[in-house]
Tab-separated table of C-alpha atoms in Angstrom:
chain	number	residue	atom	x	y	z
A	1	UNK	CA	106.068	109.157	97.460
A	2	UNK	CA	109.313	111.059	98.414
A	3	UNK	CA	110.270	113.640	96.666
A	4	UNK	CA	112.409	116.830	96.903
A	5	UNK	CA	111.755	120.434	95.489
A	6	UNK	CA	114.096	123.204	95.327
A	7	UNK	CA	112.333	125.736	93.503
A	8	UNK	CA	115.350	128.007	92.981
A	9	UNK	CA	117.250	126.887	90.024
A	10	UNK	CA	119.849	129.792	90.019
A	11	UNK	CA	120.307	132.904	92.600
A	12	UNK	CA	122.632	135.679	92.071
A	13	UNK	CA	123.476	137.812	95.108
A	14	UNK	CA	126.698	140.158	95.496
A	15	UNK	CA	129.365	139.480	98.040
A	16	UNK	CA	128.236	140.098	101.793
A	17	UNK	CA	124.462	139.808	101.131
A	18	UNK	CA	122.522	136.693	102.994
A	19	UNK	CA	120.874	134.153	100.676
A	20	UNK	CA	118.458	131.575	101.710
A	21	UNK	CA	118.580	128.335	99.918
A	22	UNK	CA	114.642	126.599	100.059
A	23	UNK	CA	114.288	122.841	100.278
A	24	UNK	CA	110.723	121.547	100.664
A	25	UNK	CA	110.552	117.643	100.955
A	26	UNK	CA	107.574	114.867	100.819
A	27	UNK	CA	107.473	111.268	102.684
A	28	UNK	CA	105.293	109.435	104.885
A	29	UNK	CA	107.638	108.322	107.071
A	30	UNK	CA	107.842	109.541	110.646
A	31	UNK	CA	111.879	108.349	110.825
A	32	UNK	CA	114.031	110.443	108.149
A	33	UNK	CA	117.335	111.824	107.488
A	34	UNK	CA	117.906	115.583	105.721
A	35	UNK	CA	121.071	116.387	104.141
A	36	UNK	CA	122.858	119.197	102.244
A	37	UNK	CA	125.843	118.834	99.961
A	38	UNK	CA	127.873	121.151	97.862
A	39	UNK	CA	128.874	121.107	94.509
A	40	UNK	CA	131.510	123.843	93.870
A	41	UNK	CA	132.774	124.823	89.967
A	42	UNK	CA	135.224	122.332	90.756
A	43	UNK	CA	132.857	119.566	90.654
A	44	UNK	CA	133.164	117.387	93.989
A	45	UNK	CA	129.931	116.542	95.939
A	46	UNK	CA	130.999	118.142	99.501
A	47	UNK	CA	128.747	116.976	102.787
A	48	UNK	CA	127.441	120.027	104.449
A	49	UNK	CA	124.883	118.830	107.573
A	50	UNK	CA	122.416	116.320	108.128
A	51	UNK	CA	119.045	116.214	110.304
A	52	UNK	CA	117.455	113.856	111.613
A	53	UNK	CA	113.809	113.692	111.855
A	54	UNK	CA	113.528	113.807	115.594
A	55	UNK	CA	115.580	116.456	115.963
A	56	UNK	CA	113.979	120.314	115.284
A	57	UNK	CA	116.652	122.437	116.551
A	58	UNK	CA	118.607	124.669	114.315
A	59	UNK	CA	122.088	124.521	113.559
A	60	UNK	CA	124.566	127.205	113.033
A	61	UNK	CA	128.457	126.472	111.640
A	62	UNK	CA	130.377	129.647	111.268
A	63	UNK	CA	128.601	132.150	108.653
A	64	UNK	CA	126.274	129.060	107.703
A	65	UNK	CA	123.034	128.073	109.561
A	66	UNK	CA	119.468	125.288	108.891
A	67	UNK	CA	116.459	126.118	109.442
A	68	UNK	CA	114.478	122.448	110.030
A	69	UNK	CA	110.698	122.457	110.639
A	70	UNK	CA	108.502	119.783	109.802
A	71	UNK	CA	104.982	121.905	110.149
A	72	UNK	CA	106.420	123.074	106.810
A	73	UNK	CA	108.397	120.319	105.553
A	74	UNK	CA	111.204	122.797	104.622
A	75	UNK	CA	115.074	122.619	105.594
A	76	UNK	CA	116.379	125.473	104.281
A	77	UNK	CA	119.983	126.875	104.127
A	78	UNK	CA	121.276	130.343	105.390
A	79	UNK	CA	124.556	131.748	104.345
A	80	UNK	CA	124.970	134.914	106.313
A	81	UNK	CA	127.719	137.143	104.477
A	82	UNK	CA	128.120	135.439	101.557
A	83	UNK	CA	131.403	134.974	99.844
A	84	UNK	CA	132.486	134.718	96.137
A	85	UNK	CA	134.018	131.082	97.644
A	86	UNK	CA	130.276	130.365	97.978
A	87	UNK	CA	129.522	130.018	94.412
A	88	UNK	CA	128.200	126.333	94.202
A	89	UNK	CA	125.768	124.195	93.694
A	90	UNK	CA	123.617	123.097	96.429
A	91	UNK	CA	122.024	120.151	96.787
A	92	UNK	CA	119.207	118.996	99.308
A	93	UNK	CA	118.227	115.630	99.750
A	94	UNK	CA	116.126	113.174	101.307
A	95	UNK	CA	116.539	109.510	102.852
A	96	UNK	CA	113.575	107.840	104.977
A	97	UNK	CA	113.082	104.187	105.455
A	98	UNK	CA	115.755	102.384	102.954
A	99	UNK	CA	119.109	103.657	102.021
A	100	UNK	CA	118.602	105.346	99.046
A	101	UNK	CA	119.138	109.124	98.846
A	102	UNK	CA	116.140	111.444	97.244
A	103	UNK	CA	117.844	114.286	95.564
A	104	UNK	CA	116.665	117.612	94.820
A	105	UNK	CA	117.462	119.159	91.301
A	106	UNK	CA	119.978	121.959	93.075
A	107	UNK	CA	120.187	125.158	93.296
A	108	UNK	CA	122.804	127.074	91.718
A	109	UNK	CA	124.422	130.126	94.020
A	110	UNK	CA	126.647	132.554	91.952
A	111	UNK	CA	128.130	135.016	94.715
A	112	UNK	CA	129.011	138.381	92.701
A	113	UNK	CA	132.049	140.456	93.952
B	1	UNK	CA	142.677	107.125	104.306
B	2	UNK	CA	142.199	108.037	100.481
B	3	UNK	CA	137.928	107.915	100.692
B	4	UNK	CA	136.614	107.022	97.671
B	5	UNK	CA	138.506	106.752	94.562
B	6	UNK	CA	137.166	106.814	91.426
B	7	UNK	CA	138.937	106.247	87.589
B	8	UNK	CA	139.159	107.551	85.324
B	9	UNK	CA	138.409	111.080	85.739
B	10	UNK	CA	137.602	111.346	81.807
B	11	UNK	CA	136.436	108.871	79.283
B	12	UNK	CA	135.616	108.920	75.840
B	13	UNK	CA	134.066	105.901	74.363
B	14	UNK	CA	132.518	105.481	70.476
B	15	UNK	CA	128.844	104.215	70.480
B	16	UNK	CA	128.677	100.581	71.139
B	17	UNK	CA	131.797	100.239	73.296
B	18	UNK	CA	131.922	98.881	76.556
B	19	UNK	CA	133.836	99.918	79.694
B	20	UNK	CA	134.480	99.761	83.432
B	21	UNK	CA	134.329	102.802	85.787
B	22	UNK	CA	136.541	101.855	88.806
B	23	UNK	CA	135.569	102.657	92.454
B	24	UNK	CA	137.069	101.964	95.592
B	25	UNK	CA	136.833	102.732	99.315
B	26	UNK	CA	138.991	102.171	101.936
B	27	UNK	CA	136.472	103.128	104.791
B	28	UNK	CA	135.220	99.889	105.432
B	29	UNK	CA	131.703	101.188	104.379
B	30	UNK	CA	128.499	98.818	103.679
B	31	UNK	CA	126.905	100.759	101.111
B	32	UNK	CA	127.794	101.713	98.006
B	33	UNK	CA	125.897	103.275	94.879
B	34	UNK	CA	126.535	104.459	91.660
B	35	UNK	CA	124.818	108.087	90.381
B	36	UNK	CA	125.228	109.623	87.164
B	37	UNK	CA	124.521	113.749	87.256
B	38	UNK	CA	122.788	115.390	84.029
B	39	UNK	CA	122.117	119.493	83.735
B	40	UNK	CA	119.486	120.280	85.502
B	41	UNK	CA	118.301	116.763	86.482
B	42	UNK	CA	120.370	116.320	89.913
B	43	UNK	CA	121.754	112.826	90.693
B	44	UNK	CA	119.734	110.016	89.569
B	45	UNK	CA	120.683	106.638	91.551
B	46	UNK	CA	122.236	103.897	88.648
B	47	UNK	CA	122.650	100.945	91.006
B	48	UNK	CA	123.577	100.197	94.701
B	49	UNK	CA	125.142	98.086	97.068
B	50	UNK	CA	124.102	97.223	100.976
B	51	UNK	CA	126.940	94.725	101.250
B	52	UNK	CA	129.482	92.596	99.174
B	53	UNK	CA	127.368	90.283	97.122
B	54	UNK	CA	124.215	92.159	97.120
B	55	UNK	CA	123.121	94.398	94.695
B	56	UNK	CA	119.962	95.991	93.689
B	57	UNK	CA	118.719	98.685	90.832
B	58	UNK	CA	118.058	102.287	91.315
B	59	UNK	CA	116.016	104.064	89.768
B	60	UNK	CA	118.040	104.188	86.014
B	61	UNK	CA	119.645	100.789	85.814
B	62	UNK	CA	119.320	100.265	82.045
B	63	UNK	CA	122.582	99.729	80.076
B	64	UNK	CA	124.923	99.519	82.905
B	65	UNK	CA	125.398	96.213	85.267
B	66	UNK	CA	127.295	96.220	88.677
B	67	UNK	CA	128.927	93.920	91.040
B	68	UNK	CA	130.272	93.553	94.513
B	69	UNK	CA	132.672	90.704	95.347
B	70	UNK	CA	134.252	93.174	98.424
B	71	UNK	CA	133.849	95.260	100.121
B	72	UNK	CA	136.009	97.845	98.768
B	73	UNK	CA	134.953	97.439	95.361
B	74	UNK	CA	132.196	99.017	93.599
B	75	UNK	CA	132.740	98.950	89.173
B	76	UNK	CA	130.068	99.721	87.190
B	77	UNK	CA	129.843	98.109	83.548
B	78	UNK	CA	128.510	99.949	80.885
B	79	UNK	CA	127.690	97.525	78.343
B	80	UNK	CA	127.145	98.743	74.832
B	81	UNK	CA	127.545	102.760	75.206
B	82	UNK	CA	125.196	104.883	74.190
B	83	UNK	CA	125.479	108.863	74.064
B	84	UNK	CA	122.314	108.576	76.357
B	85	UNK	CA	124.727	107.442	78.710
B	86	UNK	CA	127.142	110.980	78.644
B	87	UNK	CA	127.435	112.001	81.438
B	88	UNK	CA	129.138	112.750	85.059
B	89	UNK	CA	129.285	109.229	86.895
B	90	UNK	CA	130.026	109.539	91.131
B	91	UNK	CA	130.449	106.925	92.934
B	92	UNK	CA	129.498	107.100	96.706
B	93	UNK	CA	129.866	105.656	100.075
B	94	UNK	CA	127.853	105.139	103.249
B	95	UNK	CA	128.129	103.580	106.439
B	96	UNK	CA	124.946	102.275	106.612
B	97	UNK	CA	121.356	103.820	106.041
B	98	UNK	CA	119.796	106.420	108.485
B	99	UNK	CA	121.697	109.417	109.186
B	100	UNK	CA	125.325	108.028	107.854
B	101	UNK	CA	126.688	111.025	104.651
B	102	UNK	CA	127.307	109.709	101.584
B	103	UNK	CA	131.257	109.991	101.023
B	104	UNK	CA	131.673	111.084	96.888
B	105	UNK	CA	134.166	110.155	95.089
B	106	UNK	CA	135.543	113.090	92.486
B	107	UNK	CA	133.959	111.676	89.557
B	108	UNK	CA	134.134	110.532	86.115
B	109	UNK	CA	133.249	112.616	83.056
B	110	UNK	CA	131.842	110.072	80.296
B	111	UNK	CA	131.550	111.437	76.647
B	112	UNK	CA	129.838	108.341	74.263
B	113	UNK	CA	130.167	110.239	70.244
């Protein structure tokens, strides 16, 4: 069965520190799609970067970076520098061979100044 | 292009009520779907939508009904209201499975007394 785990409910890091967000995923299927969103205090679900199964290489945006590897079935999130602007909640999540989205339980990211 | 648009953005509804949560795209997408968000549970799929015309349960259907006659148009039905049922309601669109983001709309806060 899919499933999604992000075992970190809440982190708490102050301003300019790197956090690592940890998303662990499940499914049989050879052919799926990873995805992170963002929930800020404002409460809109923001798309962040998706990955497809097939595809291993990292990804770096600005002071954000993935780390994808299957061996591990992990996709975990990087913020380098962090920023009080970073306080969200993030969300991993998990589509293989239909359309629906899996969705971890979040991880809550409170960026102290 | 407005994305999705969601309404209302707050409802408050007496046990046994019924109502309509409103959502519309204007990005030509196929899919549709209909989450509610709880503390601590994530989003939990209500319904979705692959087309106009088709629609299918997710994985909490109970007490709410959907339909699709466009493509635009996504309103979910809550039938008889139940405080169960308070909660944060997105809608979302796709265009298609695979690798295609789920667009959010801003939401709709649902308070049943």
């Amino acid at each position: 069965a899919q499933k999604v785990t992000q075992a970190q409910t809440e982190i708490s890091v102050v301003e300019k520190e790197d956090v690592t967000l940890d998303c662990v995923y499940e499914t049989r299927d050879t052919t799926y799609y990873l995805f992170w969103y963002k929930q800020p205090p404002s409460g809109e679900l923001v798309f962040l970067i998706r990955r497809n199964s097939f595809d291993e290489q990292n990804e770096i945006s600005g002071r954000y970076s993935w780390n994808f590897q299957k061996s591990t079935s992990s996709f975990n999130f990087t913020i380098t520098a962090s920023q009080v602007v970073d306080s969200a909640v993030y969300f991993c999540a998990l589509r293989d061979s239909n359309y629906q989205l899996i969705w971890g339980a979040g991880t809550k990211l409170i960026i102290k100044p | 292009n407005a994305g999705v648009t969601q309404t209302p953005k707050f409802q408050v509804l007496k046990t046994g009520q019924s109502m309509t949560l409103q959502c519309a795209q204007d990005m030509n997408h196929e899919y549709m779907s209909w989450y509610r968000q709880d503390p601590g549970m994530g989003l939990r799929l209500i319904h979705y939508s692959v087309g106009a015309g088709i629609t299918d349960q997710g994985e909490v259907p109970n007490g709410y009904n959907v339909s699709r006659s466009t493509t635009e148009d996504f309103p979910l039905r809550l039938l008889s209201a139940a405080p169960s049922q308070t909660s944060v309601y997105f809608c979302a669109s796709s265009y298609g499975g695979g690798n295609s983001p789920l667009h959010f709309g801003n939401g709709t806060r649902l308070t049943v007394t």
